[in-house]
mmCIF file of C-alpha atoms in Angstrom:
data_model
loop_
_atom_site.group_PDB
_atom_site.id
_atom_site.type_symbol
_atom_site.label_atom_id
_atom_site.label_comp_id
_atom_site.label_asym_id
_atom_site.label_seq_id
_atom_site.Cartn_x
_atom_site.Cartn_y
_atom_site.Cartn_z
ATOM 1 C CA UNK A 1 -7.813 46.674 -45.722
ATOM 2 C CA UNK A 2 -7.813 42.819 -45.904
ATOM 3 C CA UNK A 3 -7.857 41.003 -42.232
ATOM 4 C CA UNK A 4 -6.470 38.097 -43.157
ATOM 5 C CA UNK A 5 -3.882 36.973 -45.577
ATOM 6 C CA UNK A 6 -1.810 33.420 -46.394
ATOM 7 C CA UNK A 7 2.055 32.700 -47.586
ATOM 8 C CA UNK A 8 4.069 30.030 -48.047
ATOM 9 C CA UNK A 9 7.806 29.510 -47.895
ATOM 10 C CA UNK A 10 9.928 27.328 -49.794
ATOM 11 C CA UNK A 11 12.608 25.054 -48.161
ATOM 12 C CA UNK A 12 16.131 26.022 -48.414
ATOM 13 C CA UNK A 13 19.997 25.115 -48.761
ATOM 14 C CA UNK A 14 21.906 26.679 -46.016
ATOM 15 C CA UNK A 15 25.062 27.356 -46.084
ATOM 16 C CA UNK A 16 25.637 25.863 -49.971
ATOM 17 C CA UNK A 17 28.600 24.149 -48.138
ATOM 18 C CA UNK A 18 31.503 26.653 -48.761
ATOM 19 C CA UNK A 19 29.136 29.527 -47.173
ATOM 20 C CA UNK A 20 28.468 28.642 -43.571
ATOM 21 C CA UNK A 21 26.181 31.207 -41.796
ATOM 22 C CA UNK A 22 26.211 33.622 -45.124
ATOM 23 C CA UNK A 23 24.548 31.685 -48.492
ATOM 24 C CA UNK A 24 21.626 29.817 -49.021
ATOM 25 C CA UNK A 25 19.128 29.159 -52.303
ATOM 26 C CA UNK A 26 15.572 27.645 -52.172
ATOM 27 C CA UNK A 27 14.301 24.736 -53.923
ATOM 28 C CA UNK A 28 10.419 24.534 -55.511
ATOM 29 C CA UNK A 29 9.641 21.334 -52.837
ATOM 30 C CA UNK A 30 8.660 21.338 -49.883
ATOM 31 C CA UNK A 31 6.861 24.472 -47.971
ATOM 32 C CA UNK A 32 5.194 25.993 -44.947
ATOM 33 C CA UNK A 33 2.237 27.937 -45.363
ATOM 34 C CA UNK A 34 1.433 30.959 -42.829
ATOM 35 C CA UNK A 35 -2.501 32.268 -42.198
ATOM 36 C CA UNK A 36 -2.312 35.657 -40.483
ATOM 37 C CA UNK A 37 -5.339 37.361 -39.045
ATOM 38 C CA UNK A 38 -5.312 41.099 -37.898
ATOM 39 C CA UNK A 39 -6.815 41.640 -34.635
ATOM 40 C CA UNK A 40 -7.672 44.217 -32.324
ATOM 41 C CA UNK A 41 -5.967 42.697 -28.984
ATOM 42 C CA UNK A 42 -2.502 44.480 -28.888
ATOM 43 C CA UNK A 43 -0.574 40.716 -29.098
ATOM 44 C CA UNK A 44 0.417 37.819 -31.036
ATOM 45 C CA UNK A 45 -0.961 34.369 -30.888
ATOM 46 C CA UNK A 46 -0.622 31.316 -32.593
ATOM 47 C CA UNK A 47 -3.726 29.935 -33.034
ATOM 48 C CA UNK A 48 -2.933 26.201 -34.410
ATOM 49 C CA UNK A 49 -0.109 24.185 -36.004
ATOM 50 C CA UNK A 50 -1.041 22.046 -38.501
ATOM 51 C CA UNK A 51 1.090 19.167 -40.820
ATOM 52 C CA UNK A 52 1.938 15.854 -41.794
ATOM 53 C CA UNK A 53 5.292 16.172 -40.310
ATOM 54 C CA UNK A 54 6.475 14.165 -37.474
ATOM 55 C CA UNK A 55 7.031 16.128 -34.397
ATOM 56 C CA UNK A 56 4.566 19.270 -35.191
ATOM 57 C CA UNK A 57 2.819 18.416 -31.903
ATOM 58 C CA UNK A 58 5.451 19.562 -30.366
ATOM 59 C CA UNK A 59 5.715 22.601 -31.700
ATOM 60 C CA UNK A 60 5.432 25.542 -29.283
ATOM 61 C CA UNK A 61 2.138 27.359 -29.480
ATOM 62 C CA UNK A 62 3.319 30.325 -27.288
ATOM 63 C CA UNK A 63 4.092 33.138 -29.469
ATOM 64 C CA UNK A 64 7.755 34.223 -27.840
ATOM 65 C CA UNK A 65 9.322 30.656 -28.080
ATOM 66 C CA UNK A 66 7.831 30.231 -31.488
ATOM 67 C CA UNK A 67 9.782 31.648 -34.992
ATOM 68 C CA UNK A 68 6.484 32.370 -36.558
ATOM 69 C CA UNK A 69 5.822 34.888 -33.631
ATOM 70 C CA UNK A 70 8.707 35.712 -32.227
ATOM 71 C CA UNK A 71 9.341 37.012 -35.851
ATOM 72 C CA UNK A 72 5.564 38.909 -35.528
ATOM 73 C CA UNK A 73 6.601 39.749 -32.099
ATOM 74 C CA UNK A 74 9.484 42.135 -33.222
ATOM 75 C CA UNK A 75 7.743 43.546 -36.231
ATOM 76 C CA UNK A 76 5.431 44.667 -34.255
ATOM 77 C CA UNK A 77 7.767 46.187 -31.585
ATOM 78 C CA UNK A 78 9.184 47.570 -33.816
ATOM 79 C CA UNK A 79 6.768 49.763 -35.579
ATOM 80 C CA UNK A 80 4.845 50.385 -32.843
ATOM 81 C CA UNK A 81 1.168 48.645 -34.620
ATOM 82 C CA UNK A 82 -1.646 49.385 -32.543
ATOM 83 C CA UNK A 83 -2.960 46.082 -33.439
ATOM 84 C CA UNK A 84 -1.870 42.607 -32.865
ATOM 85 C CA UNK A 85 -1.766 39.299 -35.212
ATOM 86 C CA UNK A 86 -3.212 35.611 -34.783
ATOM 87 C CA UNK A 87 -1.028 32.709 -36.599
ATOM 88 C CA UNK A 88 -2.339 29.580 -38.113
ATOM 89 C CA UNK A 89 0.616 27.724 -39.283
ATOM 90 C CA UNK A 90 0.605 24.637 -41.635
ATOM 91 C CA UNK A 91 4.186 22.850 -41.407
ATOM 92 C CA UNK A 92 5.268 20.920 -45.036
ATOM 93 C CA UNK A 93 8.822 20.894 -44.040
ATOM 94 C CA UNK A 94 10.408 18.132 -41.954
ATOM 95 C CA UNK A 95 11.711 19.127 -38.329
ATOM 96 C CA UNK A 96 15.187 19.029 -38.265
ATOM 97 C CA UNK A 97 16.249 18.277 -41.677
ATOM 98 C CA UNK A 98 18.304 21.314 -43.007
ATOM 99 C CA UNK A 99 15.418 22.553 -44.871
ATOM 100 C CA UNK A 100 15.291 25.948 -42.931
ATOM 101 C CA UNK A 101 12.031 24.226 -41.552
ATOM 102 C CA UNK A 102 12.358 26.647 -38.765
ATOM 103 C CA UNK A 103 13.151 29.533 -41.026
ATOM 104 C CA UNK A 104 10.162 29.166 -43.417
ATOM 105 C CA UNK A 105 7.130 29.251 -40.545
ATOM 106 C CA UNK A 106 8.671 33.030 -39.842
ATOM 107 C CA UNK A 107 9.237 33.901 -43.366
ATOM 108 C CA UNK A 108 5.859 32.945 -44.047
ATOM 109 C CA UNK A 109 4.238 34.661 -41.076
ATOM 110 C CA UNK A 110 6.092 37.910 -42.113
ATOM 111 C CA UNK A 111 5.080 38.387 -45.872
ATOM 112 C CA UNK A 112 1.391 37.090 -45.001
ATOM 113 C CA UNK A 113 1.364 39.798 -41.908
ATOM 114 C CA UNK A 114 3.133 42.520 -43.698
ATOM 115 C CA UNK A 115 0.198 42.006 -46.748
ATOM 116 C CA UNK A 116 -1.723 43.412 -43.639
ATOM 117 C CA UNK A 117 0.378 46.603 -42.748
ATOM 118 C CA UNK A 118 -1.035 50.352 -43.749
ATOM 119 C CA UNK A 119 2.290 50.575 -45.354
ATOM 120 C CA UNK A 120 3.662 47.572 -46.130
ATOM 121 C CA UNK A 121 7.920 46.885 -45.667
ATOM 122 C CA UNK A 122 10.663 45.780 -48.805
ATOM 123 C CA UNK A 123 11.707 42.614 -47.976
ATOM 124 C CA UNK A 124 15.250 43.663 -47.166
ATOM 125 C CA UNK A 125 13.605 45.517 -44.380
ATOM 126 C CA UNK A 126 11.678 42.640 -42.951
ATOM 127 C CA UNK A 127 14.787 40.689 -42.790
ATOM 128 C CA UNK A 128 16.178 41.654 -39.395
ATOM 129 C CA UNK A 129 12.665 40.400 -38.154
ATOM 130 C CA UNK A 130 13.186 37.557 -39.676
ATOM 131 C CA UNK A 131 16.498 37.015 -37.864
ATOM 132 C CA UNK A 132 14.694 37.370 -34.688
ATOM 133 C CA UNK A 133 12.211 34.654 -35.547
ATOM 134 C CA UNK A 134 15.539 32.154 -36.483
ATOM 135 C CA UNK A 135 17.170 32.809 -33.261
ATOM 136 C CA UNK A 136 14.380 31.115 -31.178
ATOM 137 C CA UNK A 137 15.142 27.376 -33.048
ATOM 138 C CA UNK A 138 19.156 27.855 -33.520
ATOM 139 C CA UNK A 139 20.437 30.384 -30.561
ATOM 140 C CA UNK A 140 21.744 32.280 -32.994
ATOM 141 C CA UNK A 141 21.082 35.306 -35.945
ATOM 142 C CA UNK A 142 21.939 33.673 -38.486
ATOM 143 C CA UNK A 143 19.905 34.164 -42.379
ATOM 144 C CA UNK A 144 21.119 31.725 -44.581
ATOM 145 C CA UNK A 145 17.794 30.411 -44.294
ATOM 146 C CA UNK A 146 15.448 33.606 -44.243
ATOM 147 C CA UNK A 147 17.221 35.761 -46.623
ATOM 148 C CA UNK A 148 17.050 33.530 -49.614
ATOM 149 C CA UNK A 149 13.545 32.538 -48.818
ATOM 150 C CA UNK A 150 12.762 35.986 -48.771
ATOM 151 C CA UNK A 151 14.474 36.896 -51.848
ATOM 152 C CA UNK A 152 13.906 33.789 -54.050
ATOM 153 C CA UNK A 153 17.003 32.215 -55.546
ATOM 154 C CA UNK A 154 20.484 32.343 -53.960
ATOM 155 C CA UNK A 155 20.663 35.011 -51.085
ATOM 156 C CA UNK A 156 24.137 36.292 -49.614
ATOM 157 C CA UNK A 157 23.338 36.960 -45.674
ATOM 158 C CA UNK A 158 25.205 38.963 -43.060
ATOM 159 C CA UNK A 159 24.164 40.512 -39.944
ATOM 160 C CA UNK A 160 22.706 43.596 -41.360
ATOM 161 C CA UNK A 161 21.983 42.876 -44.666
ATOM 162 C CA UNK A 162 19.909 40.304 -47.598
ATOM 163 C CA UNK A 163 20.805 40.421 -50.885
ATOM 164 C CA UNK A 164 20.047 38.528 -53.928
ATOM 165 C CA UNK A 165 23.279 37.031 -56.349
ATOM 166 C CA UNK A 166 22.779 36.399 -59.693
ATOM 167 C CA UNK A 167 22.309 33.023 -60.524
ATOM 168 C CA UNK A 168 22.081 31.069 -64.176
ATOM 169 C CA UNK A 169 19.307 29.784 -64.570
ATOM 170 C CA UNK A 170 21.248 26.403 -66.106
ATOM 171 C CA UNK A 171 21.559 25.576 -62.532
ATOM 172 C CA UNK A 172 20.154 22.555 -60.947
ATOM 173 C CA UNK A 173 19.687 20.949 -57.266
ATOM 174 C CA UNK A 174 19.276 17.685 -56.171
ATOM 175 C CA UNK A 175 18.431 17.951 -52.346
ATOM 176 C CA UNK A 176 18.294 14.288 -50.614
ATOM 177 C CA UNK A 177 16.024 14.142 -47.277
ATOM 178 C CA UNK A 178 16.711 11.270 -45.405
ATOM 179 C CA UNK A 179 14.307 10.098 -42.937
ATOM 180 C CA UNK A 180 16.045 11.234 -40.036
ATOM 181 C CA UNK A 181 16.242 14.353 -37.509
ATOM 182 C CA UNK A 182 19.597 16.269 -36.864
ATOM 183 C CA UNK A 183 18.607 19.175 -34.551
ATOM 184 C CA UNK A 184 20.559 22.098 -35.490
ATOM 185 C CA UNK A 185 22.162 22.441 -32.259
ATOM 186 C CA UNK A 186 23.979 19.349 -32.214
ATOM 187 C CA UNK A 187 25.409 20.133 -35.484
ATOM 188 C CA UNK A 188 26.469 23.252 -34.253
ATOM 189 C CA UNK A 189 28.179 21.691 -31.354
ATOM 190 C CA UNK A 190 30.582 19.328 -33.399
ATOM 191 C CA UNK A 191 31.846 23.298 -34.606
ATOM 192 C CA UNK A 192 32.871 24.546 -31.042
ATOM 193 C CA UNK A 193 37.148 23.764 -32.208
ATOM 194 C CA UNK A 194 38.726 25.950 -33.068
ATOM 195 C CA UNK A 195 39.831 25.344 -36.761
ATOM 196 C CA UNK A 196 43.907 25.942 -38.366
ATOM 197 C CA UNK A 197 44.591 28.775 -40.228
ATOM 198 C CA UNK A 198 45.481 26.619 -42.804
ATOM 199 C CA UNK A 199 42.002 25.315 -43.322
ATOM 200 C CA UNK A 200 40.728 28.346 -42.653
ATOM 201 C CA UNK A 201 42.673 30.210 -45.957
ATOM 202 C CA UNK A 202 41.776 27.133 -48.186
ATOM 203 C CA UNK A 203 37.822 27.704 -47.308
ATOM 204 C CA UNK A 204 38.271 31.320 -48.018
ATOM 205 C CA UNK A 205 39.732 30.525 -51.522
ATOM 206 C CA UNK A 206 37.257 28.146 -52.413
ATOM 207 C CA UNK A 207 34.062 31.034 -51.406
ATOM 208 C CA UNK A 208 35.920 33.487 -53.468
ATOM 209 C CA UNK A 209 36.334 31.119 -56.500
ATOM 210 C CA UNK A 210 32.693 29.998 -56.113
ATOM 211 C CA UNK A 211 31.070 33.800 -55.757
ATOM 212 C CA UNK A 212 33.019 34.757 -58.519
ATOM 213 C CA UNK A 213 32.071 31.909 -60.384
ATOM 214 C CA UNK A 214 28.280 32.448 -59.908
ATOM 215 C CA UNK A 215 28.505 35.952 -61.151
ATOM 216 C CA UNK A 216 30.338 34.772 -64.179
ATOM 217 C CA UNK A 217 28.407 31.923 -64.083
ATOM 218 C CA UNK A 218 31.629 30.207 -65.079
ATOM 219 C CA UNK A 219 31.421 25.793 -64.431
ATOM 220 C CA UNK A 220 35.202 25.818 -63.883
ATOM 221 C CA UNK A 221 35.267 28.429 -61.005
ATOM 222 C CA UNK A 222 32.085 26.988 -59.594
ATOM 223 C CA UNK A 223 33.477 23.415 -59.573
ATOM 224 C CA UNK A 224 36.640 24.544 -58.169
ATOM 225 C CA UNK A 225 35.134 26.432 -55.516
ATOM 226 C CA UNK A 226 32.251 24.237 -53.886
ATOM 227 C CA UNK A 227 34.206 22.322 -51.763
ATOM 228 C CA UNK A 228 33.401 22.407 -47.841
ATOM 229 C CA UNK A 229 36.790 21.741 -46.162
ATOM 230 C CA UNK A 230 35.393 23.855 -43.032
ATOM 231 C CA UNK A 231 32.492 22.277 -41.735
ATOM 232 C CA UNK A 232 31.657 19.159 -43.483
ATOM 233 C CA UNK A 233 34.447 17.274 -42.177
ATOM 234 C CA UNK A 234 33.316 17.288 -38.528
ATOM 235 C CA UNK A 235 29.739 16.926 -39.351
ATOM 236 C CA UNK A 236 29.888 14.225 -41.908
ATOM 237 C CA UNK A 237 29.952 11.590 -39.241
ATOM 238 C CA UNK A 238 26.651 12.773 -37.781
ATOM 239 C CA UNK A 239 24.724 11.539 -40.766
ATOM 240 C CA UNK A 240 24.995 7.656 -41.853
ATOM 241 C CA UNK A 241 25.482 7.488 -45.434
ATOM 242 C CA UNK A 242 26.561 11.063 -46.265
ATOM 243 C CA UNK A 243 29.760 9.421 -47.773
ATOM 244 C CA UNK A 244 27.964 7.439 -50.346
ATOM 245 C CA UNK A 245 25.320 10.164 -51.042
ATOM 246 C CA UNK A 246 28.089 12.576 -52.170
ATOM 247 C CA UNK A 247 29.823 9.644 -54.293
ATOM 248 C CA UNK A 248 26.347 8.760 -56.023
ATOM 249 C CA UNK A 249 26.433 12.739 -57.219
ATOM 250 C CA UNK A 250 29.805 13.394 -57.757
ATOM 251 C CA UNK A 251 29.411 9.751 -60.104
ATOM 252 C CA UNK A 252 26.995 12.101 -62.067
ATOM 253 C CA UNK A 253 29.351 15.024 -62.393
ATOM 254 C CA UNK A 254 27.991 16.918 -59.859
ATOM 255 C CA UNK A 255 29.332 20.689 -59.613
ATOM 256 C CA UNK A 256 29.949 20.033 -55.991
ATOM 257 C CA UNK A 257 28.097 18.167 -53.443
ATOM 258 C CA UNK A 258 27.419 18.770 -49.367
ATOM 259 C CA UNK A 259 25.103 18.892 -46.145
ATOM 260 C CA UNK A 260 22.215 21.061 -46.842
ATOM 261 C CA UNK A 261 22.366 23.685 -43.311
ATOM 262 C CA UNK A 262 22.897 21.624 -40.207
ATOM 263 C CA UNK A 263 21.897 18.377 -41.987
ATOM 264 C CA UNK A 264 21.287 15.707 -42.341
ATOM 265 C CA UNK A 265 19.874 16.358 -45.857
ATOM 266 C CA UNK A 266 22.760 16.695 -48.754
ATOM 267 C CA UNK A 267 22.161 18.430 -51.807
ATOM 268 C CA UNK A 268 24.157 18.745 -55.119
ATOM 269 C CA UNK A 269 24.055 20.948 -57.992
ATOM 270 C CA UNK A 270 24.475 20.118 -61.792
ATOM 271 C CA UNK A 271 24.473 22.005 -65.016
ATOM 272 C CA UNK A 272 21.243 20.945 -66.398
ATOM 273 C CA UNK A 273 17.618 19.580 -65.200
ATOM 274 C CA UNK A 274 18.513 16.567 -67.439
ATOM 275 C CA UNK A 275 21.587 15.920 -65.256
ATOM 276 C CA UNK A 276 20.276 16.491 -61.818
ATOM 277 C CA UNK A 277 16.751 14.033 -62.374
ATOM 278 C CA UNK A 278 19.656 11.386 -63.512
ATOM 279 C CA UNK A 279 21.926 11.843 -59.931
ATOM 280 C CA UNK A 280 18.547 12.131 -57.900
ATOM 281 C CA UNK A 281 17.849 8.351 -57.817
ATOM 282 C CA UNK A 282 21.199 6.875 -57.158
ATOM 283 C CA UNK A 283 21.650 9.469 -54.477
ATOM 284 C CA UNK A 284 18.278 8.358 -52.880
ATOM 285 C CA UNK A 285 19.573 5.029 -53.333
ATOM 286 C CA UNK A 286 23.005 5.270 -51.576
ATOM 287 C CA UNK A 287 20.839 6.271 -48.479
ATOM 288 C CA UNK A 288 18.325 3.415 -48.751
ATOM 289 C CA UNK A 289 21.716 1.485 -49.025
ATOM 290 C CA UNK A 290 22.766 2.847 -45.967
ATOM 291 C CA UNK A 291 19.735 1.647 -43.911
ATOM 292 C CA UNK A 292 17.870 5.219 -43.990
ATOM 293 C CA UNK A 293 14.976 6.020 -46.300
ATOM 294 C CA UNK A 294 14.803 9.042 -48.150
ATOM 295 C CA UNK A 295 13.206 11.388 -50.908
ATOM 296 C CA UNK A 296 14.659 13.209 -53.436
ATOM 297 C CA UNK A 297 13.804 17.006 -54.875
ATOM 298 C CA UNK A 298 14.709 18.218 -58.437
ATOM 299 C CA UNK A 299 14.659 22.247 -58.282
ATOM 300 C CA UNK A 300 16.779 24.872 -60.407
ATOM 301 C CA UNK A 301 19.005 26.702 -57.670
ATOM 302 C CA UNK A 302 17.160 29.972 -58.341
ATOM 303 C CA UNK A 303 13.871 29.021 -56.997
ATOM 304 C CA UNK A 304 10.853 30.629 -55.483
ATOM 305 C CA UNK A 305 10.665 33.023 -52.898
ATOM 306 C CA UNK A 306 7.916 33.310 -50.466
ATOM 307 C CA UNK A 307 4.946 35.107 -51.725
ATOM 308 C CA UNK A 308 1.353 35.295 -50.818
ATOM 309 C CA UNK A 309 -1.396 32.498 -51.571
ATOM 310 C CA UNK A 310 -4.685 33.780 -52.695
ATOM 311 C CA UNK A 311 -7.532 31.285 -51.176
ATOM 312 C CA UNK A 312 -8.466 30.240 -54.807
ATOM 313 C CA UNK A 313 -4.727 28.538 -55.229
ATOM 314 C CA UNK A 314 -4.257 27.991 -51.059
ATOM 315 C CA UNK A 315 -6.109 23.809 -51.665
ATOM 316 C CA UNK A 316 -3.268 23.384 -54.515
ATOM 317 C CA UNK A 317 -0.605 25.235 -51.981
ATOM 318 C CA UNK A 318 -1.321 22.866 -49.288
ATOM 319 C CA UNK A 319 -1.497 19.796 -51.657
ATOM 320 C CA UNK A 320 2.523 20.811 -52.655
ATOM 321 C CA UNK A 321 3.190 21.396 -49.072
ATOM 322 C CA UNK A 322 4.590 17.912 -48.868
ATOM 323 C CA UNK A 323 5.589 17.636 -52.433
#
């Protein structure tokens, strides 16, 4: 039995705009990488946080008000371990962007400690552990984040319950990081409203046109169906240059275009690699334009899910941390 293993965790789309709080894909850029030592002491610790990120000084070492082990916390609770877990987390995924940075140190934490476990979980069962972990950074369960990162590709998450939707793999992403934080709370303040019925019928149509046009994988359902008119209206305003971002994509063709999770990233996605790599600059661009910078990632919607790093490939995982 190994005492020590390392994952990483991809960044992710939450929410895809038309599914707030239920879908979410991952993207092959940026990640946070999880070490996890087995130890005697009947606790969890987090040894270090490490990164290039701005802010991950203050990151909370103590275990409860950190995802990472908050998430080891309850999977150890829960099974009753006789042993406890140390965390050394590496952070590759801007704080506050609406890259699930928050979701990705517990995802990684949990397949690098389960790797450790005399019976390892499924992944569907580490997901409610997961959902602790979340909780701590948005007051809330929510697994648009954790479920696809734990699945790979685009995840469909409820309360109970992660599961993978099939995807084409003609699919592309352009996700656009601006060089700004949006904490995830704000964003989820501008929601408090109550929204019409009417609105709230028209966003139903569009998820149902858009799920049934990824299992088709049909362009015409898919375009008519990613369109945010719930949430993106009231948090538009809380990111400068959103506007011109989702004209710079939708000048491209875009299949539909919208704030990645909370924000204030935006992604878009696009029927071919060749497409998407041609949007990704003049999206960039309309947020220079706007006074912010930013960096674009190219990724095909039915990315990576978190997996273990063996210490052979862990110098080239930390060199795509950032990537």
């Amino acid at each position: 039995m190994s005492h020590s293993a390392t994952a990483f965790a991809p960044a992710s789309v939450g929410n895809i705009g038309v599914g707030f709080d239920l879908l979410g894909h991952v993207i092959d850029g940026p990640r946070d990488i999880a070490t996890v030592r087995r130890i005697d002491a009947g606790t969890v610790r987090i040894a270090a946080i490490h990164g290039a990120v701005t802010g991950v000084d203050r990151l909370p070492l103590e275990a409860p008000a950190n995802t990472a082990g908050r998430a080891l916390i309850a999977l150890r609770d829960a099974l009753a371990l006789d042993h406890g877990f140390e965390i050394e987390l590496h952070k590759g995924i801007p704080l506050g962007s609406g890259l699930g940075g928050s979701a990705a140190s517990c995802v990684a934490a949990l397949v690098a400690a389960n790797a450790l476990l005399d019976a390892p979980l499924t992944r569907e069962a580490l997901y409610p552990f997961a959902l602790d972990g979340e909780a701590v950074a948005s007051g809330s369960r929510h697994g648009d984040n954790v479920a696809p990162m734990l699945l790979g590709g685009v995840a469909m998450a409820t309360g109970e319950r992660a599961i993978r939707l099939d995807t084409p793999d003609w699919l592309y992403a352009v996700v656009v990081h601006p060089d700004q934080v949006l904490e995830t709370r704000r964003s989820r303040a501008v929601l408090a409203e109550l929204f019409d019925l009417h609105t709230v019928v028209a966003h139903s149509t569009h998820l149902g046109l858009f799920l049934t046009g990824l299992q088709r994988g049909d362009l015409d359902l898919l375009r008519a169906g990613l369109r945010d008119v719930l949430v993106e209206p009231r948090r538009a305003a809380l990111i400068p240059g959103f506007r011109a971002v989702q004209a710079a994509a939708f000048d491209h063709d875009a299949i539909g275009a919208s704030i990645s999770g909370g924000g204030p990233s935006v992604f878009a996605w696009f029927d071919s690699r060749s497409a998407a790599q041609a949007a990704a600059a003049d999206m960039r661009a309309a947020f220079v334009e706007a006074g912010v910078d930013a960096r674009a990632y190219v990724s095909p919607v039915a990315g990576p899910r978190a997996d273990l790093v063996s210490p052979a490939q862990l110098n080239d995982a930390r060199a795509g941390v950032a990537a």
